[in-house]
Short mmCIF file of C-alpha atoms and ligand atoms in Angstrom, two decimals:
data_model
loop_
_atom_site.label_atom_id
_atom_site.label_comp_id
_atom_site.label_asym_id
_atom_site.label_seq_id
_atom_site.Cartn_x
_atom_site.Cartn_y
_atom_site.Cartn_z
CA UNK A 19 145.75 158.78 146.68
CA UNK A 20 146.06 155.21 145.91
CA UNK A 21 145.86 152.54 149.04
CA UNK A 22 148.39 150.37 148.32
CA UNK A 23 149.46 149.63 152.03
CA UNK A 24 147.77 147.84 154.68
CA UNK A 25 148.40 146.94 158.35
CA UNK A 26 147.35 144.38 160.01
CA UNK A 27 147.42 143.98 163.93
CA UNK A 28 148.38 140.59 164.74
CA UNK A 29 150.02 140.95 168.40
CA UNK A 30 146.49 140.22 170.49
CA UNK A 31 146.58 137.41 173.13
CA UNK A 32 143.62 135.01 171.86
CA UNK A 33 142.00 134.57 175.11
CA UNK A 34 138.56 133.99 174.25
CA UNK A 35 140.32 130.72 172.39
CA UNK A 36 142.76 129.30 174.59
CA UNK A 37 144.13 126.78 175.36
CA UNK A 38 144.35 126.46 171.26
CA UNK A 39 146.12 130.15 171.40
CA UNK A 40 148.48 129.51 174.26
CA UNK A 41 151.42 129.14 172.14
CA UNK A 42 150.67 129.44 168.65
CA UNK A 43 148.62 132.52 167.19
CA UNK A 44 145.11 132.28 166.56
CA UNK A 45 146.13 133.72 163.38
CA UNK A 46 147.35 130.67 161.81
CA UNK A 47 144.48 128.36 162.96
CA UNK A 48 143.50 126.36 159.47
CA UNK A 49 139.88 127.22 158.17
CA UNK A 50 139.33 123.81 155.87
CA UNK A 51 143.04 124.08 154.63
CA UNK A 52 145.01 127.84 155.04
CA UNK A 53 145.24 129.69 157.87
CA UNK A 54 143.06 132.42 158.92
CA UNK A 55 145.46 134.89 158.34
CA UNK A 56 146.02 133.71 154.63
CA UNK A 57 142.37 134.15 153.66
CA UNK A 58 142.78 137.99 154.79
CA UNK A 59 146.04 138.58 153.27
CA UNK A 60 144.42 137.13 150.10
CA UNK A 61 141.19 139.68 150.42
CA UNK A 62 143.40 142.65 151.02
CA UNK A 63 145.69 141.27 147.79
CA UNK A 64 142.80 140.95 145.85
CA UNK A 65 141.84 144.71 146.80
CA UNK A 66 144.75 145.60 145.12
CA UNK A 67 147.39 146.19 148.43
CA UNK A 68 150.88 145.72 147.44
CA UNK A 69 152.94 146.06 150.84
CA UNK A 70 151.29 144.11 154.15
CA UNK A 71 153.29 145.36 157.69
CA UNK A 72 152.30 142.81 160.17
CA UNK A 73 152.01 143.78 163.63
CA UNK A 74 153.10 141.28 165.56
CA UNK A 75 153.82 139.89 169.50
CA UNK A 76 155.59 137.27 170.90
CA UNK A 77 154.48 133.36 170.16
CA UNK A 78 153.82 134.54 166.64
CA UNK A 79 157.07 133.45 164.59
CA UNK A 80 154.95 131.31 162.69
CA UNK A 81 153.16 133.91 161.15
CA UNK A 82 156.52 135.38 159.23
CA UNK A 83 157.46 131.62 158.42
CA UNK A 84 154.20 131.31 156.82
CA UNK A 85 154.63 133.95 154.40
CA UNK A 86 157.95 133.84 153.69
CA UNK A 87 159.97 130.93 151.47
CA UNK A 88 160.30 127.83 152.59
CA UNK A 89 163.47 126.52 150.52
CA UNK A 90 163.65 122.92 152.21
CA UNK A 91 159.83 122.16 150.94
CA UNK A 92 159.80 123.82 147.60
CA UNK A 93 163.15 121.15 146.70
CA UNK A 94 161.52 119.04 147.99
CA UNK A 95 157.94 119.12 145.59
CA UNK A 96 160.92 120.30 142.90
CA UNK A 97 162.26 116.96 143.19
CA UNK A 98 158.85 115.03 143.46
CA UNK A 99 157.65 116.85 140.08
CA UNK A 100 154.26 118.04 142.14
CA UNK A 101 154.23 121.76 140.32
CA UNK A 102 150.65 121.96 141.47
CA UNK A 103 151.61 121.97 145.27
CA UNK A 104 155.40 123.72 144.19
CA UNK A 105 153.19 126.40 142.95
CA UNK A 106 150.91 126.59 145.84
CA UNK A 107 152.92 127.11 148.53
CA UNK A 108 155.20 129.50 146.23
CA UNK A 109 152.30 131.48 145.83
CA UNK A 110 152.36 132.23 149.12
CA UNK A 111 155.40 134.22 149.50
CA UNK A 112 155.09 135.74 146.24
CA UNK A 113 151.26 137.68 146.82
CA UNK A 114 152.79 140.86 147.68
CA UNK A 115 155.79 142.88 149.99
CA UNK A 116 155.59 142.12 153.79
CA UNK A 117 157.04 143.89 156.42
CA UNK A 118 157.21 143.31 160.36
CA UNK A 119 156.65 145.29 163.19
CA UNK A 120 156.53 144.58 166.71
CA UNK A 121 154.38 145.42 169.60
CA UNK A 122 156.53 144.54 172.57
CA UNK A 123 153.34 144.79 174.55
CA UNK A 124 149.31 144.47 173.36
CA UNK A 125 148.32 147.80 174.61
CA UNK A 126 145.36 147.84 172.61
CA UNK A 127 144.65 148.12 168.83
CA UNK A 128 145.24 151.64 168.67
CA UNK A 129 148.57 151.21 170.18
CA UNK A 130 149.36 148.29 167.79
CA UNK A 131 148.36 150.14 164.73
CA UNK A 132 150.54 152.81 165.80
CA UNK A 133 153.48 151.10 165.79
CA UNK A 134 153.17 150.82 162.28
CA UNK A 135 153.30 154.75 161.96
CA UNK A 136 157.13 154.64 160.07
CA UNK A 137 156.33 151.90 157.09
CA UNK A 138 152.82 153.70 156.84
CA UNK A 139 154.57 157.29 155.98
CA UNK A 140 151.94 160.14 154.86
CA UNK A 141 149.22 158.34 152.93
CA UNK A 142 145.98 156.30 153.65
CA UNK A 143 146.42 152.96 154.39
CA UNK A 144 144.07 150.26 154.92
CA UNK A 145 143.54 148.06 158.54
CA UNK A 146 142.76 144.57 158.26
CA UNK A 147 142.22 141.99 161.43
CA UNK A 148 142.98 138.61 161.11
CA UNK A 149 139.82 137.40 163.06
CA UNK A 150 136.89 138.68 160.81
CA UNK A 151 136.82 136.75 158.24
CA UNK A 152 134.60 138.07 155.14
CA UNK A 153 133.33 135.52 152.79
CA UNK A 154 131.91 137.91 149.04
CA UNK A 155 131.70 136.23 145.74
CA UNK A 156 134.44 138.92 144.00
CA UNK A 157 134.22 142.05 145.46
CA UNK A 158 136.60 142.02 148.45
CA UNK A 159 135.36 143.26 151.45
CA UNK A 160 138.21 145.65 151.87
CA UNK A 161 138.20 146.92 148.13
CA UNK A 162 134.37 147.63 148.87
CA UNK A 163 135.75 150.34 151.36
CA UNK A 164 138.82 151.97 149.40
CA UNK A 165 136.31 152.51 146.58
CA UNK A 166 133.96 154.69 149.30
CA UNK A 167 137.44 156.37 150.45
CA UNK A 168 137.87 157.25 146.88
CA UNK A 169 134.57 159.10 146.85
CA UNK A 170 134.81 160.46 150.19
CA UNK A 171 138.73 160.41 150.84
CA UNK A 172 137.69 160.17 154.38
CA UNK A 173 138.01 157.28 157.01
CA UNK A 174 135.52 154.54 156.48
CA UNK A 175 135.05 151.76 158.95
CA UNK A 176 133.22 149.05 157.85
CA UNK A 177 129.64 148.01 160.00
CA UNK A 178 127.81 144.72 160.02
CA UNK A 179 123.80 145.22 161.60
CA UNK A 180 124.00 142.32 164.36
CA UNK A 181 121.58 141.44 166.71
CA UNK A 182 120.61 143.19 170.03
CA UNK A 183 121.83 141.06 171.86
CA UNK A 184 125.17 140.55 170.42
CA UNK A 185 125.41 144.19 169.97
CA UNK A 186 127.74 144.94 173.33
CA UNK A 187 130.35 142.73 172.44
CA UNK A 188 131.07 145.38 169.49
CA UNK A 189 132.45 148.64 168.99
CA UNK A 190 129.16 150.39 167.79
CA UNK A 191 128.42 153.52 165.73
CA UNK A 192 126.23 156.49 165.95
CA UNK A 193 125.30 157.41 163.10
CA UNK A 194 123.90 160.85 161.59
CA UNK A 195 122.50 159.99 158.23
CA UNK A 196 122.42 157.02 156.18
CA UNK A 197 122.17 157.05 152.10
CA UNK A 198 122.12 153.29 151.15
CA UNK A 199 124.89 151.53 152.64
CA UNK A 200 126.83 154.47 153.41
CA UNK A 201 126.11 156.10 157.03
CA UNK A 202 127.86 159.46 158.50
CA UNK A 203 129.46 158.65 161.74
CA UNK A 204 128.53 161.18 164.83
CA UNK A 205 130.27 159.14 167.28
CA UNK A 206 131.56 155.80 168.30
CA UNK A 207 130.93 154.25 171.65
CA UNK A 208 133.02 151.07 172.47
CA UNK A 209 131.10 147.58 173.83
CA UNK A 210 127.98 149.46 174.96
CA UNK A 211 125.49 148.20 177.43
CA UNK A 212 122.31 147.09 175.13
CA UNK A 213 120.17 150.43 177.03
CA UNK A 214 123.22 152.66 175.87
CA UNK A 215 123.68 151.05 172.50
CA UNK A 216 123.09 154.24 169.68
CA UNK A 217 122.26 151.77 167.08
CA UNK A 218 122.96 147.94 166.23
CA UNK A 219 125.81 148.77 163.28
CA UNK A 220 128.48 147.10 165.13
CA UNK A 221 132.64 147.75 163.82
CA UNK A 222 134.05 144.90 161.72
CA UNK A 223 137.65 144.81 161.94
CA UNK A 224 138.27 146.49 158.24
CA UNK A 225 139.39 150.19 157.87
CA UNK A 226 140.64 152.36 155.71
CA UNK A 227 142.58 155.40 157.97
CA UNK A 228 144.42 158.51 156.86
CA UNK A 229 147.45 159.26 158.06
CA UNK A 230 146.39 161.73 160.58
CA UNK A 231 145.29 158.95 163.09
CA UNK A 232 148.32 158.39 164.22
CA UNK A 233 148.32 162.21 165.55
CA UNK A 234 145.06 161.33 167.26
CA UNK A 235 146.51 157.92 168.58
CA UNK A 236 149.35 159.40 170.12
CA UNK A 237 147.57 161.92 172.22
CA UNK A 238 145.06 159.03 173.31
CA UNK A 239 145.50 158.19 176.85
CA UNK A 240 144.90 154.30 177.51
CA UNK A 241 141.65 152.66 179.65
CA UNK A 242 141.18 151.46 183.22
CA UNK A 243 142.92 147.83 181.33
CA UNK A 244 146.11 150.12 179.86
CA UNK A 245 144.53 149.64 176.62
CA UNK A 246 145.00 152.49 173.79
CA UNK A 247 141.62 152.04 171.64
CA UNK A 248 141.64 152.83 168.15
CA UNK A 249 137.48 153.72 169.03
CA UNK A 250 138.47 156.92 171.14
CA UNK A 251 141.11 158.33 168.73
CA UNK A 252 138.40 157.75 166.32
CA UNK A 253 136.36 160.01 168.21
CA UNK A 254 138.89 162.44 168.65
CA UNK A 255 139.48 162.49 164.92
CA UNK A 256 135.74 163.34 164.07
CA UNK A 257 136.22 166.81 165.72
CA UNK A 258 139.19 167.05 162.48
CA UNK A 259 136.76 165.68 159.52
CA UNK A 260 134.26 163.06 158.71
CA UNK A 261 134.44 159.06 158.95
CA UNK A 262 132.04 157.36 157.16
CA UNK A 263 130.93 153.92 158.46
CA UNK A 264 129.57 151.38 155.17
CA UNK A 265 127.47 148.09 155.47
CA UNK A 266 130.07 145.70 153.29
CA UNK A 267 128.36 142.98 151.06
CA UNK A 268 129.51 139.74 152.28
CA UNK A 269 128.64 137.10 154.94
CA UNK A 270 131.69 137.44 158.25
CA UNK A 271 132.88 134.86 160.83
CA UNK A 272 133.84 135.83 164.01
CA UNK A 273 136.66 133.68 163.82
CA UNK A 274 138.47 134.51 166.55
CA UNK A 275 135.57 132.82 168.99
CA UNK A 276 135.02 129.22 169.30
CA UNK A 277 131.45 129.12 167.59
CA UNK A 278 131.99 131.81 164.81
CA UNK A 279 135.09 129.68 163.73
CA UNK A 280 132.61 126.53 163.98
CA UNK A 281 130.58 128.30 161.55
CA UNK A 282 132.99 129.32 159.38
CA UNK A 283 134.54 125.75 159.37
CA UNK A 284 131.45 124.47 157.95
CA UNK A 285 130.66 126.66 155.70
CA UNK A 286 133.75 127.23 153.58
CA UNK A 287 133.96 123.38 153.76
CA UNK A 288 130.00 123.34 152.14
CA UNK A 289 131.50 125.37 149.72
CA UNK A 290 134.83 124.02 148.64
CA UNK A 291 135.02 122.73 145.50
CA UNK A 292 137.04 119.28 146.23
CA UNK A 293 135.28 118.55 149.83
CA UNK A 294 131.90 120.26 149.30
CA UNK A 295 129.69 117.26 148.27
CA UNK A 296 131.67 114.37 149.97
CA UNK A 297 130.77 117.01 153.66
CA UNK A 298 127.87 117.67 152.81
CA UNK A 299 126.84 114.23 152.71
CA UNK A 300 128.42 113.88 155.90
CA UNK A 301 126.54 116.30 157.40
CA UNK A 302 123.12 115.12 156.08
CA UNK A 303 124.34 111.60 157.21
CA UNK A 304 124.71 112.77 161.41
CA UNK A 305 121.37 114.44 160.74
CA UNK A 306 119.47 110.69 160.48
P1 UTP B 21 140.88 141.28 169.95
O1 UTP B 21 140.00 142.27 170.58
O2 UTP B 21 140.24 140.16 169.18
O3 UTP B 21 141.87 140.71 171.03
O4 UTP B 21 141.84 142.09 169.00
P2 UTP B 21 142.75 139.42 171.00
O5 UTP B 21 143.75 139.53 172.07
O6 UTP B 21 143.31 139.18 169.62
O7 UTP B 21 141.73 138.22 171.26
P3 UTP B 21 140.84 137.87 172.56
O8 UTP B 21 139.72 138.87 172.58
O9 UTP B 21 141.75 137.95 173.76
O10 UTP B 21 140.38 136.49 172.30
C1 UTP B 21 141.45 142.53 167.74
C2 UTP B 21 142.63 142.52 166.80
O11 UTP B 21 143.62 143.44 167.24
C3 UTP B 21 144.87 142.81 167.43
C4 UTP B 21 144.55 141.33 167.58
O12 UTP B 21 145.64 140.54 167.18
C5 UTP B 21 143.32 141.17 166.72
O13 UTP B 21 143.65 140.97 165.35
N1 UTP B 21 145.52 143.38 168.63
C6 UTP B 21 144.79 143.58 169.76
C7 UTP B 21 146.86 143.69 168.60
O14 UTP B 21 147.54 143.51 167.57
N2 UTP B 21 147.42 144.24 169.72
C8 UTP B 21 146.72 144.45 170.85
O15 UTP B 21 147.31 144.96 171.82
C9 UTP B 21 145.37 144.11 170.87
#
């Protein structure tokens, strides 16, 4: 079955970047010139996703203004004659169908994705967090794993290899066999001490999910902090059929952290076409 749907959880607090996230979401924090969010909504477009159902909490209005018209501004660059930025900003609104759910609560990423469970109906559907950003040349990160689904149709979660030392700040995969970039999932364990890690193939936040999940969600009890994880109804689900975990091409930003948005700062700006070279020489003049 087609993926033409994707959901994307957008109702987290943003601690690790307050006080930035205190009262706007971390969502909408610019990289160079669009927010975060934008960037994602574009990769999942790309992929071919027609509908988008948001997620969301409270302080996160801005999120719906972004993507919907704004009348005011575009008679505004009407009147000025700038088409370029009329078309822009039009663009915007017009990438694909989005719909809005709320979480009243965040109770956890499983919990969030299940409140999406009505505009989802009975067919896979892909998961998309606004945080990880994934930087490829063409091929979207997320249309890398809806083509796997379409050879497997099973769950695949996409994995990054990160360093040891990073590797309990992830959700982290066991995996059973590998062929290429394609690895057989055995179990999932959730921020693992380094001694308990079963490998270094950490979760990125892209998914493609069936429909089922949401079974498997409801009938997971939340943790000591009243979170529902999406991790342990993964779990649970593996005892149902296979999830596949698959090493995406690309280079990701943590950009929900202070030094992984840095980095990501610096390097789409290094690589955009109007600032590129005027940075760049910037940069190189600090380095003197
Ligand atoms: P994070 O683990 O990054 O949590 O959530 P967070 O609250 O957004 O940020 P920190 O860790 O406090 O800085 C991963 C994704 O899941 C969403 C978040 O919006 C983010 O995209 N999420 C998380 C929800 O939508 N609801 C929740 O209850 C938790």
């Amino acid at each position: 079955m087609k993926i033409t749907k994707a959901v994307f959880p957008v109702a987290g607090m943003g601690t690790r970047f307050l006080p930035a996230t205190k009262a706007s979401p971390k969502e909408m924090l610019s990289l160079v010139d669009k927010p975060l969010i934008q960037y994602v909504v574009e990769e999942a477009v790309d992929a071919g996703i027609e509908q988008i159902i948001f997620v969301t909490g409270r302080s996160k209005n801005s999120i719906e203004d972004h993507f919907d018209r704004s009348v005011e501004l575009e008679l505004l660059l009407e009147r000025k004659g700038d088409t370029k930025k009329l078309d822009l900003i039009r663009h915007i609104s017009e990438m694909c169908e989005f719909s809005y759910v709320r979480q009243k609560e965040p109770k956890g990423l499983g919990h969030a994705i299940l409140k999406a469970k009505n505009l989802v109906g009975d067919q896979p559907f892909a998961v998309l967090l606004g945080d990880d950003i994934i930087h490829t040349e063409k091929d979207p990160a997320i249309g890398q794993l809806i083509r796997v689904h379409e050879q497997t149709n099973s769950p695949v979660i996409a994995v990054e290899r990160v360093p040891e030392n990073e590797v309990s700040a992830y959700g982290v995969i066991d995996p059973e066999s590998a062929e290429g970039r394609l690895n057989k999932i055995k179990g999932m364990v959730e921020k693992p001490p380094l001694d308990k890690a079963p490998s270094n193939l950490a979760i990125i936040g892209r998914y493609i999910l069936s429909p089922e999940i949401f079974d498997f969600i409801e009938s997971t009890a939340p943790d000591a902090q009243g979170e529902v994880q999406l991790t342990t109804a993964l779990n649970d689900f593996l005892q149902h059929g296979p999830i596949y975990g698959y090493e995406f091409e690309g280079t990701r930003y943590d950009a929900g952290d202070k030094l992984g948005f840095l980095k990501a700062t610096v390097e789409y700006a290094l690589r955009s076409d109007k600032l590129g070279d005027r940075f760049r020489s910037y940069l190189s003049s600090l380095e003197t």
